CSV table of N, CA, C and O in Angstrom, one decimal:
chain,number,residue,atom,x,y,z
A,64,GLN,N,-85.4,30.9,-29.3
A,64,GLN,CA,-85.6,29.6,-29.9
A,64,GLN,C,-84.7,29.4,-31.1
A,64,GLN,O,-84.5,30.4,-31.9
A,65,GLY,N,-84.2,28.2,-31.3
A,65,GLY,CA,-83.3,27.9,-32.4
A,65,GLY,C,-84.0,27.9,-33.7
A,65,GLY,O,-85.2,27.5,-33.8
A,66,ALA,N,-83.3,28.2,-34.8
A,66,ALA,CA,-83.9,28.2,-36.1
A,66,ALA,C,-82.9,27.8,-37.2
A,66,ALA,O,-81.7,28.2,-37.0
A,67,LEU,N,-83.3,27.1,-38.2
A,67,LEU,CA,-82.5,26.8,-39.4
A,67,LEU,C,-83.2,27.2,-40.6
A,67,LEU,O,-84.4,26.9,-40.8
A,68,VAL,N,-82.5,27.9,-41.5
A,68,VAL,CA,-83.0,28.3,-42.8
A,68,VAL,C,-82.2,27.8,-43.9
A,68,VAL,O,-81.0,28.2,-44.1
A,69,GLU,N,-82.8,27.0,-44.8
A,69,GLU,CA,-82.1,26.4,-45.9
A,69,GLU,C,-82.4,27.3,-47.2
A,69,GLU,O,-83.4,27.9,-47.3
A,70,SER,N,-81.4,27.2,-48.1
A,70,SER,CA,-81.6,27.8,-49.4
A,70,SER,C,-80.7,27.1,-50.4
A,70,SER,O,-79.8,26.3,-50.0
A,71,GLY,N,-80.9,27.4,-51.7
A,71,GLY,CA,-80.0,26.9,-52.7
A,71,GLY,C,-80.6,25.8,-53.6
A,71,GLY,O,-79.9,25.4,-54.6
A,72,GLY,N,-81.8,25.3,-53.3
A,72,GLY,CA,-82.3,24.2,-54.1
A,72,GLY,C,-82.8,24.8,-55.4
A,72,GLY,O,-82.8,26.0,-55.7
A,73,GLY,N,-83.2,23.9,-56.3
A,73,GLY,CA,-83.6,24.2,-57.6
A,73,GLY,C,-83.7,23.1,-58.6
A,73,GLY,O,-83.6,21.9,-58.2
A,74,LEU,N,-83.8,23.4,-59.9
A,74,LEU,CA,-83.9,22.4,-60.9
A,74,LEU,C,-82.5,22.3,-61.6
A,74,LEU,O,-82.0,23.4,-62.0
A,75,VAL,N,-82.0,21.1,-61.8
A,75,VAL,CA,-80.7,20.9,-62.5
A,75,VAL,C,-80.7,19.7,-63.3
A,75,VAL,O,-81.5,18.7,-63.0
A,76,GLN,N,-80.0,19.7,-64.4
A,76,GLN,CA,-79.9,18.5,-65.2
A,76,GLN,C,-79.0,17.4,-64.6
A,76,GLN,O,-78.1,17.8,-63.8
A,77,PRO,N,-79.2,16.1,-64.9
A,77,PRO,CA,-78.2,15.1,-64.5
A,77,PRO,C,-76.8,15.5,-64.8
A,77,PRO,O,-76.5,16.0,-65.9
A,78,GLY,N,-75.9,15.3,-63.8
A,78,GLY,CA,-74.5,15.6,-64.0
A,78,GLY,C,-74.2,17.0,-63.5
A,78,GLY,O,-73.0,17.4,-63.4
A,79,GLY,N,-75.2,17.8,-63.2
A,79,GLY,CA,-75.0,19.2,-62.8
A,79,GLY,C,-74.7,19.3,-61.3
A,79,GLY,O,-74.6,18.3,-60.6
A,80,SER,N,-74.6,20.5,-60.8
A,80,SER,CA,-74.2,20.8,-59.4
A,80,SER,C,-75.2,21.9,-58.8
A,80,SER,O,-75.7,22.7,-59.5
A,81,LEU,N,-75.3,21.8,-57.5
A,81,LEU,CA,-76.0,22.7,-56.7
A,81,LEU,C,-75.2,22.8,-55.3
A,81,LEU,O,-74.6,21.9,-54.9
A,82,ARG,N,-75.4,24.0,-54.7
A,82,ARG,CA,-74.9,24.2,-53.3
A,82,ARG,C,-76.0,24.6,-52.4
A,82,ARG,O,-76.6,25.7,-52.7
A,83,LEU,N,-76.3,23.9,-51.4
A,83,LEU,CA,-77.3,24.2,-50.4
A,83,LEU,C,-76.6,24.9,-49.2
A,83,LEU,O,-75.5,24.6,-48.8
A,84,SER,N,-77.3,25.8,-48.6
A,84,SER,CA,-76.9,26.5,-47.4
A,84,SER,C,-77.9,26.4,-46.3
A,84,SER,O,-79.1,26.4,-46.6
A,85,CYS,N,-77.4,26.4,-45.1
A,85,CYS,CA,-78.3,26.3,-43.9
A,85,CYS,C,-77.7,27.3,-42.9
A,85,CYS,O,-76.6,27.1,-42.4
A,86,VAL,N,-78.4,28.3,-42.6
A,86,VAL,CA,-78.0,29.3,-41.6
A,86,VAL,C,-78.7,29.0,-40.3
A,86,VAL,O,-79.9,29.0,-40.2
A,87,ALA,N,-77.9,28.9,-39.2
A,87,ALA,CA,-78.4,28.6,-37.9
A,87,ALA,C,-78.4,29.8,-37.0
A,87,ALA,O,-77.5,30.7,-37.1
A,88,SER,N,-79.4,29.9,-36.2
A,88,SER,CA,-79.5,31.0,-35.2
A,88,SER,C,-80.2,30.5,-34.0
A,88,SER,O,-80.9,29.5,-34.0
A,89,GLY,N,-80.0,31.2,-32.9
A,89,GLY,CA,-80.7,31.0,-31.6
A,89,GLY,C,-80.1,29.8,-30.8
A,89,GLY,O,-80.8,29.5,-29.8
A,90,PHE,N,-79.0,29.3,-31.1
A,90,PHE,CA,-78.3,28.3,-30.3
A,90,PHE,C,-76.8,28.3,-30.6
A,90,PHE,O,-76.4,28.9,-31.5
A,91,THR,N,-76.1,27.6,-29.7
A,91,THR,CA,-74.6,27.6,-29.8
A,91,THR,C,-74.2,26.6,-30.9
A,91,THR,O,-74.2,25.4,-30.7
A,92,PHE,N,-73.8,27.1,-32.0
A,92,PHE,CA,-73.4,26.3,-33.2
A,92,PHE,C,-72.4,25.2,-32.8
A,92,PHE,O,-72.5,24.1,-33.3
A,93,SER,N,-71.4,25.6,-32.0
A,93,SER,CA,-70.3,24.7,-31.7
A,93,SER,C,-70.7,23.5,-30.9
A,93,SER,O,-70.0,22.5,-30.8
A,94,ASN,N,-71.9,23.5,-30.2
A,94,ASN,CA,-72.4,22.5,-29.4
A,94,ASN,C,-73.3,21.5,-30.1
A,94,ASN,O,-73.9,20.6,-29.4
A,95,TYR,N,-73.4,21.6,-31.4
A,95,TYR,CA,-74.4,20.8,-32.2
A,95,TYR,C,-73.7,20.1,-33.3
A,95,TYR,O,-72.7,20.5,-33.9
A,96,ALA,N,-74.2,18.9,-33.6
A,96,ALA,CA,-73.9,18.2,-34.9
A,96,ALA,C,-74.9,18.7,-35.9
A,96,ALA,O,-76.1,18.8,-35.7
A,97,MET,N,-74.4,19.1,-37.1
A,97,MET,CA,-75.2,19.6,-38.2
A,97,MET,C,-75.3,18.6,-39.3
A,97,MET,O,-74.3,18.0,-39.7
A,98,SER,N,-76.5,18.3,-39.8
A,98,SER,CA,-76.8,17.3,-40.8
A,98,SER,C,-77.7,17.8,-41.9
A,98,SER,O,-78.5,18.7,-41.7
A,99,TRP,N,-77.5,17.1,-43.0
A,99,TRP,CA,-78.5,17.3,-44.1
A,99,TRP,C,-79.2,15.9,-44.3
A,99,TRP,O,-78.6,14.9,-44.4
A,100,TYR,N,-80.5,16.0,-44.3
A,100,TYR,CA,-81.4,14.9,-44.6
A,100,TYR,C,-82.1,15.2,-45.9
A,100,TYR,O,-82.2,16.3,-46.4
A,101,ARG,N,-82.7,14.1,-46.5
A,101,ARG,CA,-83.6,14.3,-47.7
A,101,ARG,C,-84.7,13.4,-47.6
A,101,ARG,O,-84.7,12.3,-47.0
A,102,GLN,N,-85.8,13.8,-48.3
A,102,GLN,CA,-87.0,13.0,-48.3
A,102,GLN,C,-87.7,13.1,-49.7
A,102,GLN,O,-88.0,14.2,-50.1
A,103,ALA,N,-87.8,12.0,-50.4
A,103,ALA,CA,-88.5,12.0,-51.7
A,103,ALA,C,-90.0,11.6,-51.4
A,103,ALA,O,-90.3,10.9,-50.4
A,104,PRO,N,-90.9,11.9,-52.3
A,104,PRO,CA,-92.3,11.6,-52.1
A,104,PRO,C,-92.5,10.1,-51.9
A,104,PRO,O,-91.9,9.3,-52.6
A,105,GLY,N,-93.2,9.7,-50.8
A,105,GLY,CA,-93.5,8.4,-50.5
A,105,GLY,C,-92.3,7.6,-49.9
A,105,GLY,O,-92.4,6.4,-49.7
A,106,LYS,N,-91.2,8.3,-49.6
A,106,LYS,CA,-90.0,7.6,-49.0
A,106,LYS,C,-89.8,8.1,-47.6
A,106,LYS,O,-90.3,9.2,-47.2
A,107,GLU,N,-89.0,7.4,-46.9
A,107,GLU,CA,-88.5,7.8,-45.6
A,107,GLU,C,-87.5,8.9,-45.7
A,107,GLU,O,-86.8,9.0,-46.7
A,108,ARG,N,-87.5,9.8,-44.7
A,108,ARG,CA,-86.5,10.8,-44.6
A,108,ARG,C,-85.1,10.1,-44.3
A,108,ARG,O,-85.1,9.3,-43.3
A,109,GLU,N,-84.1,10.4,-45.0
A,109,GLU,CA,-82.8,9.7,-44.8
A,109,GLU,C,-81.7,10.7,-44.6
A,109,GLU,O,-81.7,11.8,-45.2
A,110,LEU,N,-80.7,10.3,-43.8
A,110,LEU,CA,-79.5,11.1,-43.6
A,110,LEU,C,-78.6,11.0,-44.8
A,110,LEU,O,-78.3,10.0,-45.3
A,111,VAL,N,-78.2,12.2,-45.2
A,111,VAL,CA,-77.3,12.4,-46.4
A,111,VAL,C,-75.9,12.6,-45.9
A,111,VAL,O,-74.9,12.0,-46.4
A,112,ALA,N,-75.7,13.6,-45.0
A,112,ALA,CA,-74.3,13.9,-44.6
A,112,ALA,C,-74.4,14.6,-43.2
A,112,ALA,O,-75.4,15.2,-42.9
A,113,ARG,N,-73.3,14.5,-42.4
A,113,ARG,CA,-73.3,15.1,-41.1
A,113,ARG,C,-71.9,15.7,-40.8
A,113,ARG,O,-70.9,15.1,-41.3
A,114,ILE,N,-71.9,16.8,-40.1
A,114,ILE,CA,-70.6,17.4,-39.7
A,114,ILE,C,-70.7,17.9,-38.3
A,114,ILE,O,-71.7,18.3,-37.8
A,115,ILE,N,-69.5,17.8,-37.6
A,115,ILE,CA,-69.4,18.3,-36.2
A,115,ILE,C,-68.7,19.7,-36.4
A,115,ILE,O,-67.5,19.7,-36.7
A,116,PRO,N,-69.4,20.8,-36.4
A,116,PRO,CA,-68.8,22.1,-36.7
A,116,PRO,C,-67.6,22.4,-35.8
A,116,PRO,O,-66.6,23.0,-36.4
A,117,ARG,N,-67.5,21.9,-34.6
A,117,ARG,CA,-66.4,22.3,-33.7
A,117,ARG,C,-65.1,21.7,-34.2
A,117,ARG,O,-64.1,22.4,-34.1
A,118,ILE,N,-65.1,20.5,-34.8
A,118,ILE,CA,-63.9,19.9,-35.2
A,118,ILE,C,-63.8,19.6,-36.7
A,118,ILE,O,-62.7,19.2,-37.2
A,119,GLY,N,-64.9,19.7,-37.4
A,119,GLY,CA,-64.9,19.5,-38.8
A,119,GLY,C,-65.1,18.0,-39.3
A,119,GLY,O,-64.9,17.7,-40.5
A,120,SER,N,-65.3,17.1,-38.3
A,120,SER,CA,-65.5,15.7,-38.7
A,120,SER,C,-66.8,15.5,-39.5
A,120,SER,O,-67.8,16.1,-39.2
A,121,THR,N,-66.7,14.7,-40.5
A,121,THR,CA,-67.8,14.5,-41.4
A,121,THR,C,-68.1,13.0,-41.6
A,121,THR,O,-67.3,12.1,-41.5
A,122,ASN,N,-69.3,12.7,-42.0
A,122,ASN,CA,-69.7,11.4,-42.5
A,122,ASN,C,-70.8,11.5,-43.6
A,122,ASN,O,-71.5,12.5,-43.6
A,123,TYR,N,-70.9,10.5,-44.5
A,123,TYR,CA,-71.8,10.6,-45.6
A,123,TYR,C,-72.5,9.2,-45.8
A,123,TYR,O,-71.9,8.2,-45.5
A,124,ASP,N,-73.7,9.3,-46.3
A,124,ASP,CA,-74.3,8.1,-46.8
A,124,ASP,C,-73.6,7.6,-48.0
A,124,ASP,O,-73.0,8.4,-48.8
A,125,ASP,N,-73.6,6.3,-48.2
A,125,ASP,CA,-72.8,5.7,-49.3
A,125,ASP,C,-73.3,6.2,-50.6
A,125,ASP,O,-72.5,6.2,-51.6
A,126,SER,N,-74.6,6.5,-50.8
A,126,SER,CA,-75.1,6.9,-52.0
A,126,SER,C,-74.6,8.2,-52.6
A,126,SER,O,-74.7,8.5,-53.7
A,127,VAL,N,-73.9,9.0,-51.7
A,127,VAL,CA,-73.5,10.3,-52.1
A,127,VAL,C,-72.0,10.5,-51.9
A,127,VAL,O,-71.4,11.6,-52.3
A,128,LYS,N,-71.3,9.5,-51.4
A,128,LYS,CA,-69.8,9.6,-51.2
A,128,LYS,C,-69.1,9.9,-52.5
A,128,LYS,O,-69.4,9.2,-53.5
A,129,GLY,N,-68.2,10.8,-52.5
A,129,GLY,CA,-67.5,11.2,-53.7
A,129,GLY,C,-68.2,12.2,-54.6
A,129,GLY,O,-67.6,12.7,-55.5
A,130,ARG,N,-69.5,12.5,-54.3
A,130,ARG,CA,-70.2,13.4,-55.1
A,130,ARG,C,-70.7,14.7,-54.3
A,130,ARG,O,-70.7,15.8,-54.8
A,131,PHE,N,-71.0,14.5,-53.0
A,131,PHE,CA,-71.4,15.5,-52.1
A,131,PHE,C,-70.3,15.9,-51.1
A,131,PHE,O,-69.6,15.0,-50.6
A,132,THR,N,-70.3,17.1,-50.7
A,132,THR,CA,-69.3,17.6,-49.7
A,132,THR,C,-70.1,18.5,-48.7
A,132,THR,O,-70.7,19.5,-49.1
A,133,ILE,N,-70.0,18.1,-47.4
A,133,ILE,CA,-70.6,19.0,-46.4
A,133,ILE,C,-69.5,19.8,-45.7
A,133,ILE,O,-68.4,19.3,-45.5
A,134,SER,N,-69.7,21.0,-45.5
A,134,SER,CA,-68.8,21.9,-44.8
A,134,SER,C,-69.5,22.9,-44.0
A,134,SER,O,-70.7,23.0,-44.0
A,135,ARG,N,-68.7,23.7,-43.2
A,135,ARG,CA,-69.3,24.7,-42.4
A,135,ARG,C,-68.4,25.9,-42.3
A,135,ARG,O,-67.2,25.9,-42.5
A,136,ASP,N,-69.0,27.1,-42.0
A,136,ASP,CA,-68.3,28.3,-41.7
A,136,ASP,C,-68.7,28.7,-40.3
A,136,ASP,O,-69.8,29.2,-40.1
A,137,LYS,N,-67.8,28.4,-39.3
A,137,LYS,CA,-68.2,28.7,-37.9
A,137,LYS,C,-68.4,30.2,-37.6
A,137,LYS,O,-69.2,30.5,-36.7
A,138,THR,N,-67.8,31.0,-38.4
A,138,THR,CA,-67.9,32.5,-38.1
A,138,THR,C,-69.3,32.9,-38.6
A,138,THR,O,-69.8,34.0,-38.1
A,139,LYS,N,-70.0,32.2,-39.5
A,139,LYS,CA,-71.3,32.6,-40.0
A,139,LYS,C,-72.4,31.7,-39.5
A,139,LYS,O,-73.5,31.8,-40.0
A,140,ASN,N,-72.1,30.7,-38.7
A,140,ASN,CA,-73.1,29.7,-38.2
A,140,ASN,C,-73.8,29.1,-39.4
A,140,ASN,O,-75.0,28.9,-39.4
A,141,THR,N,-73.1,28.7,-40.4
A,141,THR,CA,-73.7,28.2,-41.6
A,141,THR,C,-73.0,26.9,-42.0
A,141,THR,O,-71.8,26.7,-41.9
A,142,VAL,N,-73.9,25.9,-42.5
A,142,VAL,CA,-73.4,24.7,-43.0
A,142,VAL,C,-73.8,24.6,-44.5
A,142,VAL,O,-74.9,25.1,-44.9
A,143,TYR,N,-73.0,24.0,-45.3
A,143,TYR,CA,-73.2,23.9,-46.7
A,143,TYR,C,-73.2,22.4,-47.2
A,143,TYR,O,-72.6,21.6,-46.6
A,144,LEU,N,-73.9,22.2,-48.3
A,144,LEU,CA,-73.9,20.9,-48.9
A,144,LEU,C,-73.6,21.2,-50.4
A,144,LEU,O,-74.5,21.6,-51.1
A,145,GLN,N,-72.4,20.9,-50.8
A,145,GLN,CA,-72.0,21.0,-52.2
A,145,GLN,C,-72.3,19.7,-52.9
A,145,GLN,O,-71.8,18.6,-52.5
A,146,MET,N,-73.2,19.7,-53.9
A,146,MET,CA,-73.7,18.5,-54.6
A,146,MET,C,-73.2,18.6,-56.0
A,146,MET,O,-73.6,19.5,-56.8
A,147,ASP,N,-72.4,17.6,-56.4
A,147,ASP,CA,-71.9,17.5,-57.8
A,147,ASP,C,-72.3,16.2,-58.4
A,147,ASP,O,-72.7,15.3,-57.7
A,148,SER,N,-72.2,16.1,-59.7
A,148,SER,CA,-72.6,14.8,-60.4
A,148,SER,C,-74.0,14.4,-60.0
A,148,SER,O,-74.2,13.2,-59.7
A,149,LEU,N,-74.9,15.3,-60.0
A,149,LEU,CA,-76.2,15.0,-59.5
A,149,LEU,C,-76.9,14.0,-60.4
A,149,LEU,O,-76.8,14.0,-61.6
A,150,LYS,N,-77.7,13.1,-59.8
A,150,LYS,CA,-78.5,12.1,-60.4
A,150,LYS,C,-80.0,12.3,-60.2
A,150,LYS,O,-80.4,12.9,-59.2
A,151,PRO,N,-80.8,11.7,-61.1
A,151,PRO,CA,-82.3,11.8,-60.8
A,151,PRO,C,-82.7,11.3,-59.4
A,151,PRO,O,-83.6,11.8,-58.8
A,152,GLU,N,-82.0,10.3,-59.0
A,152,GLU,CA,-82.3,9.7,-57.7
A,152,GLU,C,-82.0,10.6,-56.5
A,152,GLU,O,-82.4,10.4,-55.4
A,153,ASP,N,-81.3,11.7,-56.7
A,153,ASP,CA,-81.1,12.7,-55.7
A,153,ASP,C,-82.2,13.7,-55.5
A,153,ASP,O,-82.2,14.5,-54.6
A,154,THR,N,-83.2,13.6,-56.4
A,154,THR,CA,-84.4,14.4,-56.3
A,154,THR,C,-85.1,14.2,-55.0
A,154,THR,O,-85.5,13.1,-54.6
A,155,ALA,N,-85.3,15.3,-54.2
A,155,ALA,CA,-85.9,15.2,-52.9
A,155,ALA,C,-86.0,16.6,-52.3
A,155,ALA,O,-85.4,17.6,-52.8
A,156,VAL,N,-86.8,16.7,-51.2
A,156,VAL,CA,-86.7,17.9,-50.4
A,156,VAL,C,-85.5,17.7,-49.4
A,156,VAL,O,-85.5,16.6,-48.7
A,157,TYR,N,-84.6,18.6,-49.3
A,157,TYR,CA,-83.5,18.5,-48.4
A,157,TYR,C,-83.7,19.4,-47.2
A,157,TYR,O,-84.0,20.6,-47.3
A,158,TYR,N,-83.4,18.8,-46.0
A,158,TYR,CA,-83.6,19.4,-44.8
A,158,TYR,C,-82.4,19.6,-44.0
A,158,TYR,O,-81.6,18.6,-43.9
A,159,CYS,N,-82.2,20.7,-43.3
A,159,CYS,CA,-81.1,20.9,-42.4
A,159,CYS,C,-81.5,20.5,-41.0
A,159,CYS,O,-82.7,20.7,-40.6
A,160,ASN,N,-80.6,19.9,-40.2
A,160,ASN,CA,-80.9,19.4,-38.9
A,160,ASN,C,-79.8,19.7,-37.9
A,160,ASN,O,-78.6,19.6,-38.3
A,161,ALA,N,-80.1,20.1,-36.7
A,161,ALA,CA,-79.2,20.3,-35.6
A,161,ALA,C,-79.5,19.5,-34.4
A,161,ALA,O,-80.7,19.5,-34.0
A,162,ARG,N,-78.5,18.7,-33.9
A,162,ARG,CA,-78.7,17.9,-32.7
A,162,ARG,C,-77.5,18.2,-31.8
A,162,ARG,O,-76.4,18.4,-32.2
A,163,PRO,N,-77.8,18.1,-30.4
A,163,PRO,CA,-76.7,18.3,-29.5
A,163,PRO,C,-75.5,17.3,-29.7
A,163,PRO,O,-75.7,16.2,-30.0
A,164,TYR,N,-74.3,17.8,-29.5
A,164,TYR,CA,-73.1,17.0,-29.6
A,164,TYR,C,-72.4,17.0,-28.3
A,164,TYR,O,-72.3,18.1,-27.7
A,165,ASP,N,-71.9,15.9,-27.9
A,165,ASP,CA,-71.2,15.7,-26.6
A,165,ASP,C,-72.1,16.2,-25.4
A,165,ASP,O,-71.5,16.7,-24.4
A,166,ALA,N,-73.4,16.1,-25.5
A,166,ALA,CA,-74.3,16.5,-24.4
A,166,ALA,C,-74.1,17.9,-23.9
A,166,ALA,O,-74.4,18.3,-22.8
A,167,LEU,N,-73.7,18.8,-24.8
A,167,LEU,CA,-73.4,20.2,-24.5
A,167,LEU,C,-74.6,21.1,-24.9
A,167,LEU,O,-74.6,22.3,-24.4
A,168,GLY,N,-75.5,20.6,-25.7
A,168,GLY,CA,-76.6,21.4,-26.1
A,168,GLY,C,-78.0,20.8,-25.7
A,168,GLY,O,-78.0,19.7,-25.0
A,169,SER,N,-79.0,21.4,-26.0
A,169,SER,CA,-80.4,20.9,-25.8
A,169,SER,C,-81.3,21.2,-26.9
A,169,SER,O,-81.1,22.2,-27.6
A,170,GLY,N,-82.2,20.3,-27.1
A,170,GLY,CA,-83.2,20.6,-28.2
A,170,GLY,C,-82.7,20.1,-29.6
A,170,GLY,O,-81.5,19.8,-29.8
A,171,GLU,N,-83.6,20.0,-30.5
A,171,GLU,CA,-83.3,19.6,-31.8
A,171,GLU,C,-84.1,20.5,-32.8
A,171,GLU,O,-85.2,20.9,-32.5
A,172,TYR,N,-83.4,20.9,-33.9
A,172,TYR,CA,-84.0,21.9,-34.8
A,172,TYR,C,-84.0,21.3,-36.2
A,172,TYR,O,-83.0,20.7,-36.7
A,173,TRP,N,-85.0,21.7,-37.0
A,173,TRP,CA,-85.2,21.4,-38.4
A,173,TRP,C,-85.4,22.6,-39.2
A,173,TRP,O,-86.2,23.5,-38.7
A,174,GLY,N,-84.9,22.7,-40.4
A,174,GLY,CA,-85.2,23.7,-41.3
A,174,GLY,C,-86.5,23.4,-42.0
A,174,GLY,O,-87.1,22.3,-41.9
A,175,GLN,N,-86.9,24.3,-42.9
A,175,GLN,CA,-88.2,24.2,-43.6
A,175,GLN,C,-88.1,23.3,-44.9
A,175,GLN,O,-89.1,22.9,-45.4
A,176,GLY,N,-86.9,23.0,-45.3
A,176,GLY,CA,-86.6,22.2,-46.5
A,176,GLY,C,-86.5,23.1,-47.7
A,176,GLY,O,-87.0,24.1,-47.9
A,177,THR,N,-85.7,22.5,-48.7
A,177,THR,CA,-85.5,23.2,-50.0
A,177,THR,C,-85.5,22.1,-51.0
A,177,THR,O,-84.9,21.0,-50.9
A,178,GLN,N,-86.3,22.3,-52.1
A,178,GLN,CA,-86.5,21.3,-53.1
A,178,GLN,C,-85.3,21.2,-54.1
A,178,GLN,O,-84.9,22.2,-54.6
A,179,VAL,N,-84.8,20.0,-54.3
A,179,VAL,CA,-83.8,19.7,-55.3
A,179,VAL,C,-84.5,18.8,-56.3
A,179,VAL,O,-84.9,17.7,-56.0
A,180,THR,N,-84.5,19.2,-57.6
A,180,THR,CA,-85.0,18.3,-58.7
A,180,THR,C,-83.9,18.1,-59.7
A,180,THR,O,-83.4,19.1,-60.3
A,181,VAL,N,-83.6,16.9,-60.0
A,181,VAL,CA,-82.6,16.5,-61.0
A,181,VAL,C,-83.3,15.8,-62.2
A,181,VAL,O,-83.8,14.7,-62.0
A,182,SER,N,-83.4,16.5,-63.3
A,182,SER,CA,-84.2,16.0,-64.4
A,182,SER,C,-83.7,16.6,-65.7
A,182,SER,O,-83.3,17.7,-65.7
A,183,SER,N,-83.8,15.8,-66.8
A,183,SER,CA,-83.5,16.3,-68.1
A,183,SER,C,-84.8,16.8,-68.8
A,183,SER,O,-84.7,17.4,-69.9
């Protein structure tokens, strides 16, 4: 069974930085699109960034463009989210997600979430 494990969340002041990590196991990393979502209390879960590990193609929500960078290490089956210039509005639980890409995989996987709090 596939699994995703996030880490790297914490408390940071506005303008600070954090790097989230998501380690994937139990499925073929290259056959999936990897994404970061976030959910604040009382809000819908929203897509933050997505990467196709096989080719490195990325996309971002407008709210984080220029501040967040998604990347991957194919040799480690790991996806990262580098978060810079953090704002209080970025406070949320961040979740890693894997979905099949090009119909080469099956199933969908979610991590347990990691809390990011941006506050002074």
